[in-house]
mmCIF file of C-alpha atoms in Angstrom:
data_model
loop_
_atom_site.group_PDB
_atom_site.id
_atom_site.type_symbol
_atom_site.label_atom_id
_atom_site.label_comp_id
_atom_site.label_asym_id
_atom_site.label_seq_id
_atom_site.Cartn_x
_atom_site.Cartn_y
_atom_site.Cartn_z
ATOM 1 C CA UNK A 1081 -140.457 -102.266 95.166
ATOM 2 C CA UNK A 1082 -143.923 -100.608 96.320
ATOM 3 C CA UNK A 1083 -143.896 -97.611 94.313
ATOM 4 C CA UNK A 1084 -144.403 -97.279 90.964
ATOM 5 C CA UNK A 1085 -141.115 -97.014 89.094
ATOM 6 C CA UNK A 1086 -141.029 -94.351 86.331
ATOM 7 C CA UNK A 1087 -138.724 -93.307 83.721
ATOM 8 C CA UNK A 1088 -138.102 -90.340 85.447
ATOM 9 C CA UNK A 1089 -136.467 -92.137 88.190
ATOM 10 C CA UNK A 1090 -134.696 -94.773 86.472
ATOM 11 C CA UNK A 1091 -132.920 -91.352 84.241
ATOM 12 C CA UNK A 1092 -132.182 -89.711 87.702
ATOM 13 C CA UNK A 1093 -130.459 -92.981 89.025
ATOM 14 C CA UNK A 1094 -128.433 -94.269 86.228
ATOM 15 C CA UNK A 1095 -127.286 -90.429 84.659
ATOM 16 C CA UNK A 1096 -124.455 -89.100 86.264
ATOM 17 C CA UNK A 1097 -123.929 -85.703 85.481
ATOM 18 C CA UNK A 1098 -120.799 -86.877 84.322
ATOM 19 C CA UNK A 1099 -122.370 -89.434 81.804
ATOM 20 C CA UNK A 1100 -124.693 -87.036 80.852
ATOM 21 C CA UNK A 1101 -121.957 -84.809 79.253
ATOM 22 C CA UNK A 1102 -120.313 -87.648 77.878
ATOM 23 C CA UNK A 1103 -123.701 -88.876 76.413
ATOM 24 C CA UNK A 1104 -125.044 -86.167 74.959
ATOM 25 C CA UNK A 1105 -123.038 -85.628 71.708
ATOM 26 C CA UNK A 1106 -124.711 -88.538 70.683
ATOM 27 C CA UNK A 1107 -127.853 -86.820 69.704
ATOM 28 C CA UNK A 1108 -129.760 -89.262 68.369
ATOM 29 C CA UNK A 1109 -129.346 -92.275 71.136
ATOM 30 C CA UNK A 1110 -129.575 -89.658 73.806
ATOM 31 C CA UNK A 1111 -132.999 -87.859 73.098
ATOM 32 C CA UNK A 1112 -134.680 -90.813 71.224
ATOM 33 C CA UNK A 1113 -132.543 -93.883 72.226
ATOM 34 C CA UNK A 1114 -131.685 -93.896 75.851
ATOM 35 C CA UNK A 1115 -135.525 -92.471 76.950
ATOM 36 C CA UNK A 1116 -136.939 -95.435 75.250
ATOM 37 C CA UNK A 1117 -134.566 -97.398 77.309
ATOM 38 C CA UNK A 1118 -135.909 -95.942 80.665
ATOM 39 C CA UNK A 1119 -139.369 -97.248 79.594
ATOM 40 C CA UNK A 1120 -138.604 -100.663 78.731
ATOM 41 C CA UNK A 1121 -136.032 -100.976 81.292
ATOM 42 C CA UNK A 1122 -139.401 -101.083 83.787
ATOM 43 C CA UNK A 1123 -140.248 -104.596 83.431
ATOM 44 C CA UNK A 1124 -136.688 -106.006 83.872
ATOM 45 C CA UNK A 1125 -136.469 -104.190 87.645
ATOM 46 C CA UNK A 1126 -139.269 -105.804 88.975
ATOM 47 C CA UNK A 1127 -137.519 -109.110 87.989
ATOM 48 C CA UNK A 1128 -134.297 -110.580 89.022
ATOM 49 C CA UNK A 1129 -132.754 -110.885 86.264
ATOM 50 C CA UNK A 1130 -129.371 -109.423 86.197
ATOM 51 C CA UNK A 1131 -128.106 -107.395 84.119
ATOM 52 C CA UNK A 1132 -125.155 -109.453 82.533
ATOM 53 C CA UNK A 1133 -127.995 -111.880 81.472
ATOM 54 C CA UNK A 1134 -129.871 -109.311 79.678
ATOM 55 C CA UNK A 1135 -125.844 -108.799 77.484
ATOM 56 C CA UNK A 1136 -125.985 -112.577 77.216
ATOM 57 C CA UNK A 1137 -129.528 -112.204 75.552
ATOM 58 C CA UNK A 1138 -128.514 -109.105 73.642
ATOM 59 C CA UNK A 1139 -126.594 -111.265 71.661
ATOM 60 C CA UNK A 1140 -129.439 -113.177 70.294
ATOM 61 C CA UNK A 1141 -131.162 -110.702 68.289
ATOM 62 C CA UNK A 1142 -127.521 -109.326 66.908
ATOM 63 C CA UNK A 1143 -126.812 -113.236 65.534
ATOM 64 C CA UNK A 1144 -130.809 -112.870 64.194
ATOM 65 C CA UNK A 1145 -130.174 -109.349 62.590
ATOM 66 C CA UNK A 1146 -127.487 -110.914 60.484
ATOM 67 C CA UNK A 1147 -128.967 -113.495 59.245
ATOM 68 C CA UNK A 1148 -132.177 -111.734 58.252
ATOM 69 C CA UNK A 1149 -129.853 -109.260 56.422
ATOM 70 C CA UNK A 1150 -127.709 -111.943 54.698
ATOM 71 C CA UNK A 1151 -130.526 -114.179 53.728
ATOM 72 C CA UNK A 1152 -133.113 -111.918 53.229
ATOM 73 C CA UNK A 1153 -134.521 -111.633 49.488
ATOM 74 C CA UNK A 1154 -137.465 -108.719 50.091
ATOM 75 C CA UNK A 1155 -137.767 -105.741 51.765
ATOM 76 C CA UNK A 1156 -140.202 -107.084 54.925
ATOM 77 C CA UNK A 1157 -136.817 -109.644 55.769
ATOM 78 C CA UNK A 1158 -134.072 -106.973 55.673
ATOM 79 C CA UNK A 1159 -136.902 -104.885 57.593
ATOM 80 C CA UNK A 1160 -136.902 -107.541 60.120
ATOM 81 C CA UNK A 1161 -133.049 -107.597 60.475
ATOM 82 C CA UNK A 1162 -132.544 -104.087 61.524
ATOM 83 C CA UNK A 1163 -135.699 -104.289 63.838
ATOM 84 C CA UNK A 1164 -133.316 -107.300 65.148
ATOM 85 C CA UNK A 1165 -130.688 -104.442 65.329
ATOM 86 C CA UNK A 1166 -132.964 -101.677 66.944
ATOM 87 C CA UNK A 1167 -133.751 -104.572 69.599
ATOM 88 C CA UNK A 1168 -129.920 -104.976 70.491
ATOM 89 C CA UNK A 1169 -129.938 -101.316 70.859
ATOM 90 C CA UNK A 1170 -132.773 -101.358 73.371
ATOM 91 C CA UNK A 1171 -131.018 -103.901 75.266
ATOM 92 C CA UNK A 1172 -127.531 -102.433 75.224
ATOM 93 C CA UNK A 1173 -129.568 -99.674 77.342
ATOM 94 C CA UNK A 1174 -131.544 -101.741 79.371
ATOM 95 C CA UNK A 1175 -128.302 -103.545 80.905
ATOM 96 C CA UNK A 1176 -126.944 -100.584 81.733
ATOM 97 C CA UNK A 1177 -130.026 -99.221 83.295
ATOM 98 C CA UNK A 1178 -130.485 -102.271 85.370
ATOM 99 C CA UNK A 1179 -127.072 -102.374 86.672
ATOM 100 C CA UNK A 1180 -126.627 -98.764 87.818
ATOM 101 C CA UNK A 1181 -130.471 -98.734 89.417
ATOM 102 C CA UNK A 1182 -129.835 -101.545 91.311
ATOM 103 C CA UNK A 1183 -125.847 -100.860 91.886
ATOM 104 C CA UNK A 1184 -124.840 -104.561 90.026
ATOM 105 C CA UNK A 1185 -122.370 -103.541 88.085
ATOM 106 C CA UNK A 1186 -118.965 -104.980 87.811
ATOM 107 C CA UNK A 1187 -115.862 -105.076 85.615
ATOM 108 C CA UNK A 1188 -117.066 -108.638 84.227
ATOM 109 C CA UNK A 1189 -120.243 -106.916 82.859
ATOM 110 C CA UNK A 1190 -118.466 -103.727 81.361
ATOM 111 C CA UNK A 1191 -117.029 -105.976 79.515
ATOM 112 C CA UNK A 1192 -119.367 -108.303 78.722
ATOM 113 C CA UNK A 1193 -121.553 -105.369 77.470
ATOM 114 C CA UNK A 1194 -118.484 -104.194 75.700
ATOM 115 C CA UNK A 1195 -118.411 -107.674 73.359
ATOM 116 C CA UNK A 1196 -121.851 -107.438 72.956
ATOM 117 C CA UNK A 1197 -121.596 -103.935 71.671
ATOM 118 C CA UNK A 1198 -118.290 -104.946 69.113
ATOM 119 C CA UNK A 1199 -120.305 -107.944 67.933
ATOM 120 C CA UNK A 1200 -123.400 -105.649 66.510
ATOM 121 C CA UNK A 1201 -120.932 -103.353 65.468
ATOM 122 C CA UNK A 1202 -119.291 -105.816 63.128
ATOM 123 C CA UNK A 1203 -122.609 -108.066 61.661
ATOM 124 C CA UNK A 1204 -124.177 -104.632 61.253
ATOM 125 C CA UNK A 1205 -122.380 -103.063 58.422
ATOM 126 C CA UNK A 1206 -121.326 -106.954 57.262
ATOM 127 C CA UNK A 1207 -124.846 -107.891 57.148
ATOM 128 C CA UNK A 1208 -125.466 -104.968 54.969
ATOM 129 C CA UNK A 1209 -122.884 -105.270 52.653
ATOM 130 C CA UNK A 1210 -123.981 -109.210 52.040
ATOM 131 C CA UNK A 1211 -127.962 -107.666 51.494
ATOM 132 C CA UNK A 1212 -126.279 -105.068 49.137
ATOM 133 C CA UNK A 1213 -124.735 -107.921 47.082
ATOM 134 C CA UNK A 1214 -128.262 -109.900 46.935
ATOM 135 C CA UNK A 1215 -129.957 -106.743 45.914
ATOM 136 C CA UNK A 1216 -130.576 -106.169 42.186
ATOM 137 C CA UNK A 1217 -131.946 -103.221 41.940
ATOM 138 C CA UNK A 1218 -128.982 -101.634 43.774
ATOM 139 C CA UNK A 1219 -127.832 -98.497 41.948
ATOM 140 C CA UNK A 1220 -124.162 -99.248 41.631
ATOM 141 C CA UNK A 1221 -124.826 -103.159 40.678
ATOM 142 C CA UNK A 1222 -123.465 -101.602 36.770
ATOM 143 C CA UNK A 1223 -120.113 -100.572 38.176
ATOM 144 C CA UNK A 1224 -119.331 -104.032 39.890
ATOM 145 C CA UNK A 1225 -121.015 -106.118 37.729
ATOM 146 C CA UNK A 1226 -118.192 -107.909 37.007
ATOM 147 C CA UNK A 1227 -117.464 -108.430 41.039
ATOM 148 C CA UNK A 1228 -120.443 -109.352 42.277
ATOM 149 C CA UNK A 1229 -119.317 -110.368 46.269
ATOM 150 C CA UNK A 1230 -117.734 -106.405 46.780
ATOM 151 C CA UNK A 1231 -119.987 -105.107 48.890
ATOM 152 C CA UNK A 1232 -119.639 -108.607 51.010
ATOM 153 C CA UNK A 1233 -115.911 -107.372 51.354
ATOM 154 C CA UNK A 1234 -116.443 -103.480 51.668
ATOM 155 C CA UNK A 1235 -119.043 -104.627 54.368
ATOM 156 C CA UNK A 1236 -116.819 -107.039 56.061
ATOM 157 C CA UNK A 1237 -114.099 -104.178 55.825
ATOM 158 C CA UNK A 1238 -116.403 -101.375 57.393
ATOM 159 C CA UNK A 1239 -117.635 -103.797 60.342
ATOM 160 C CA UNK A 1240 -113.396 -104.202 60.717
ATOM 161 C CA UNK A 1241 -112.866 -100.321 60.508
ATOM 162 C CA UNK A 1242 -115.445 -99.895 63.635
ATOM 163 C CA UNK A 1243 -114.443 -102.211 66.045
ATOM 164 C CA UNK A 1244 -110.449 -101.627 65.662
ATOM 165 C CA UNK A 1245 -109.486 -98.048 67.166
ATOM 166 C CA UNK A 1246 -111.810 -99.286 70.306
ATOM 167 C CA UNK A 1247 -109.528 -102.039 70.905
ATOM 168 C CA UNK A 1248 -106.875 -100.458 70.477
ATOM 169 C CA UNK A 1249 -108.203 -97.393 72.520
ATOM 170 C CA UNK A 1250 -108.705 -100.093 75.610
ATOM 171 C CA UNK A 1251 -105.593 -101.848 75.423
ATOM 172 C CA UNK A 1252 -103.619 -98.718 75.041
ATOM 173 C CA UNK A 1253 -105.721 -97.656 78.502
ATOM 174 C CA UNK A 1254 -104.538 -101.087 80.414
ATOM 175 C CA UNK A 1255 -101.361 -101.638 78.918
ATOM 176 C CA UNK A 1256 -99.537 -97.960 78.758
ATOM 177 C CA UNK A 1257 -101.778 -97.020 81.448
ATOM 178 C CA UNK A 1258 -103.148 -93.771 79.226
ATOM 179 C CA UNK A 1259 -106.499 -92.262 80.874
ATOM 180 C CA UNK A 1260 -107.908 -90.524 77.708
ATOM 181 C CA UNK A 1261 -106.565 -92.276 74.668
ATOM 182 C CA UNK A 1262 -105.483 -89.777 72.822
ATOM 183 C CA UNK A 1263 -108.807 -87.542 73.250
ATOM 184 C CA UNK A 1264 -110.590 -90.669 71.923
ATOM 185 C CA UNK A 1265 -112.639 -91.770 75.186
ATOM 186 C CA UNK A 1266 -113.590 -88.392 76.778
ATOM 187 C CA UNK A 1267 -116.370 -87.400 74.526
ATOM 188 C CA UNK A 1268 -117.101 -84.175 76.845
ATOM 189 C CA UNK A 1269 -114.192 -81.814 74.953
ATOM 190 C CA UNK A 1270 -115.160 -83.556 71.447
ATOM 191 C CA UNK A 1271 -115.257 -80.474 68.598
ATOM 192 C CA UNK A 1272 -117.647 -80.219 66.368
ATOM 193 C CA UNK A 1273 -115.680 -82.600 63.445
ATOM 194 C CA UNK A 1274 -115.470 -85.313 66.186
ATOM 195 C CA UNK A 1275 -118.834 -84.467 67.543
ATOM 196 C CA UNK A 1276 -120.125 -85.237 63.912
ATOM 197 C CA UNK A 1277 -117.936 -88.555 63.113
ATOM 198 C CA UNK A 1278 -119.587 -89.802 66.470
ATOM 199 C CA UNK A 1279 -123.160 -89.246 65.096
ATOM 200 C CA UNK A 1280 -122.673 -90.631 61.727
ATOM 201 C CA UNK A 1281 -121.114 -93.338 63.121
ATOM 202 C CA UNK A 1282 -123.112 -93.949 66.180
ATOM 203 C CA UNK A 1283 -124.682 -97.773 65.410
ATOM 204 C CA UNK A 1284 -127.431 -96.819 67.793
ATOM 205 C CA UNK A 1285 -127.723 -93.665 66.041
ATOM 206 C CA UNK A 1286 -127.530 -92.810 62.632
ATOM 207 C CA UNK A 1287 -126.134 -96.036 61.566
ATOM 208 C CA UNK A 1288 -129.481 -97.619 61.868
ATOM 209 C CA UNK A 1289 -131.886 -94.885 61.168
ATOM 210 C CA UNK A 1290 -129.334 -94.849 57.365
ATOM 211 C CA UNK A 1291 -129.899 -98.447 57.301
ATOM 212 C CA UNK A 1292 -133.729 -98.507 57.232
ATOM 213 C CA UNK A 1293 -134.020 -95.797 54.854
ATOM 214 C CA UNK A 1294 -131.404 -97.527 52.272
ATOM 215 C CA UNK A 1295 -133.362 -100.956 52.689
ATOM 216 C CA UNK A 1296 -136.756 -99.284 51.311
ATOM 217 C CA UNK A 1297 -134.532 -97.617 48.837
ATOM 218 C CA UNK A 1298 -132.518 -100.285 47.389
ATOM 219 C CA UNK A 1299 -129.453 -97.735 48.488
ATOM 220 C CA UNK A 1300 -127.597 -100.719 50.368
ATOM 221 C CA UNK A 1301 -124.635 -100.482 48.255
ATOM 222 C CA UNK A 1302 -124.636 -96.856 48.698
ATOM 223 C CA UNK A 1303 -124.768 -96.881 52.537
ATOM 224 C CA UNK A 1304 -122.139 -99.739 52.133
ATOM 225 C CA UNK A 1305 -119.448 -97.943 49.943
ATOM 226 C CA UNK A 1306 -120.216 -94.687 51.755
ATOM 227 C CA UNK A 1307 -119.739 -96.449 55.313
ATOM 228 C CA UNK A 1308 -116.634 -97.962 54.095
ATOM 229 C CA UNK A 1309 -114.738 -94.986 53.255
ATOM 230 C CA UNK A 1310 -116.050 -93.134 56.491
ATOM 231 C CA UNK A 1311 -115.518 -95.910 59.274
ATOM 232 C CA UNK A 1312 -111.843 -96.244 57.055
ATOM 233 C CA UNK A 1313 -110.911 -92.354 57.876
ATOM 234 C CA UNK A 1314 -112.405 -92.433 61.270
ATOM 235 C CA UNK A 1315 -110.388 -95.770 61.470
ATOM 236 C CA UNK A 1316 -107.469 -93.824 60.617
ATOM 237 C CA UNK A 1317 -107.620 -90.015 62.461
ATOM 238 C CA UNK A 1318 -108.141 -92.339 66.024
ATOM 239 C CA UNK A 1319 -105.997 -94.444 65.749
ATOM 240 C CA UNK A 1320 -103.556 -91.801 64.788
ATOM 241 C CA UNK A 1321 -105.041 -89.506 67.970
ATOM 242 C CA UNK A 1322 -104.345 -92.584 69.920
ATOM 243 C CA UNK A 1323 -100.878 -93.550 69.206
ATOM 244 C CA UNK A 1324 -100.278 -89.695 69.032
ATOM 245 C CA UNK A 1325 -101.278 -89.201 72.738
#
């Protein structure tokens, strides 16, 4: 590579205007997410290194996140957890990036990047039902006094509630041989209700930017309860659009 590589380029190679439609409802990774990907991705294409080892290492800052968030006792720890988060996010991007610019991708690293993607989607909301349990000055601590370890469970729950319609979204693809899902996977004809369940839930997206407000906050069993009920319905309506299609 004798040129200069820019983000520019790296966009123009690796966003189909297919992808781009599909992309775009997710506001938040799109405009601030994926261009932050582009630049980073830079120093990874004038290396070798492939882009299932950059999923492999994704998972290393998804394991950190967690623990930072479960173990955490102040504010700079559980800040450190969802930068651990924020990191996976980058990287998540940066595979992607590397395999379609340099035309390495594969079925093995789909879904390799795939696992990668359920396992931060699961320690995520986990992790921050476990900091909402070791955080005193949590708002609704009065309510569950008396069951201290709830949020652990509503946490534990919501991480559940995120990764199950997408399993069953992808088996119901290779098994029953449906294209679509349902409506589930072809986020170009989303309406606005889906279009907004995508955002909130987005854990590139919204998920995190929620997350580091509600650590600074002490709103952690807020943003776990909340989550809970909203990954539960969304849980629900796809996996009823699924089995429906």
């Amino acid at each position: 590579m004798n040129n200069m590589i820019t983000p520019k380029e790296i966009e123009q190679k690796t966003m189909s205007p297919e992808k781009r439609k599909s992309a775009k409802n997710d506001y938040f990774a799109f405009y601030i997410g994926r261009p932050l990907t582009y630049v980073l991705t830079i120093p990874f294409l004038y290396t070798n290194i492939s882009p299932n080892a950059v999923s492999y290492i994704s998972f290393v800052p998804t394991i950190v996140g967690f623990v930072l968030l479960a173990m955490g006792k102040n504010e700079l720890a559980l800040f450190g957890g969802w930068f651990a988060f924020f990191l996976w996010s980058m990287l998540d991007g940066i595979d992607g990036n590397i395999a379609r610019y340099k035309k390495q991708f594969s079925k093995m690293g789909d879904t390799l990047d795939a696992a990668a993607g359920y396992f931060a989607m699961a320690l995520i909301f986990f992790g921050a039902g476990i900091a909402a349990t070791n955080d005193a000055a949590c708002l609704l601590n009065n309510w569950f006094g008396s069951y201290p370890n709830v949020y652990t469970i509503f946490g534990g729950l919501s991480g559940m509630c995120t990764i199950m319609p997408r399993l069953i979204m992808h088996k119901a693809m290779t098994s029953i041989g449906s294209k679509d899902a349902g409506g589930m996977k072809d986020r170009t004809h989303y309406g606005v209700v889906k279009i907004l369940a995508l955002n909130i839930t987005s854990v590139p997206g919204m998920v995190q930017i929620l997350l580091l407000v509600c650590i600074f906050t002490h709103m952690l069993d807020l943003y776990t309860v909340a989550y809970f009920f909203i990954n539960l319905a969304v849980m629900v309506i796809s996996m009823r659009s699924i089995f429906k299609g």
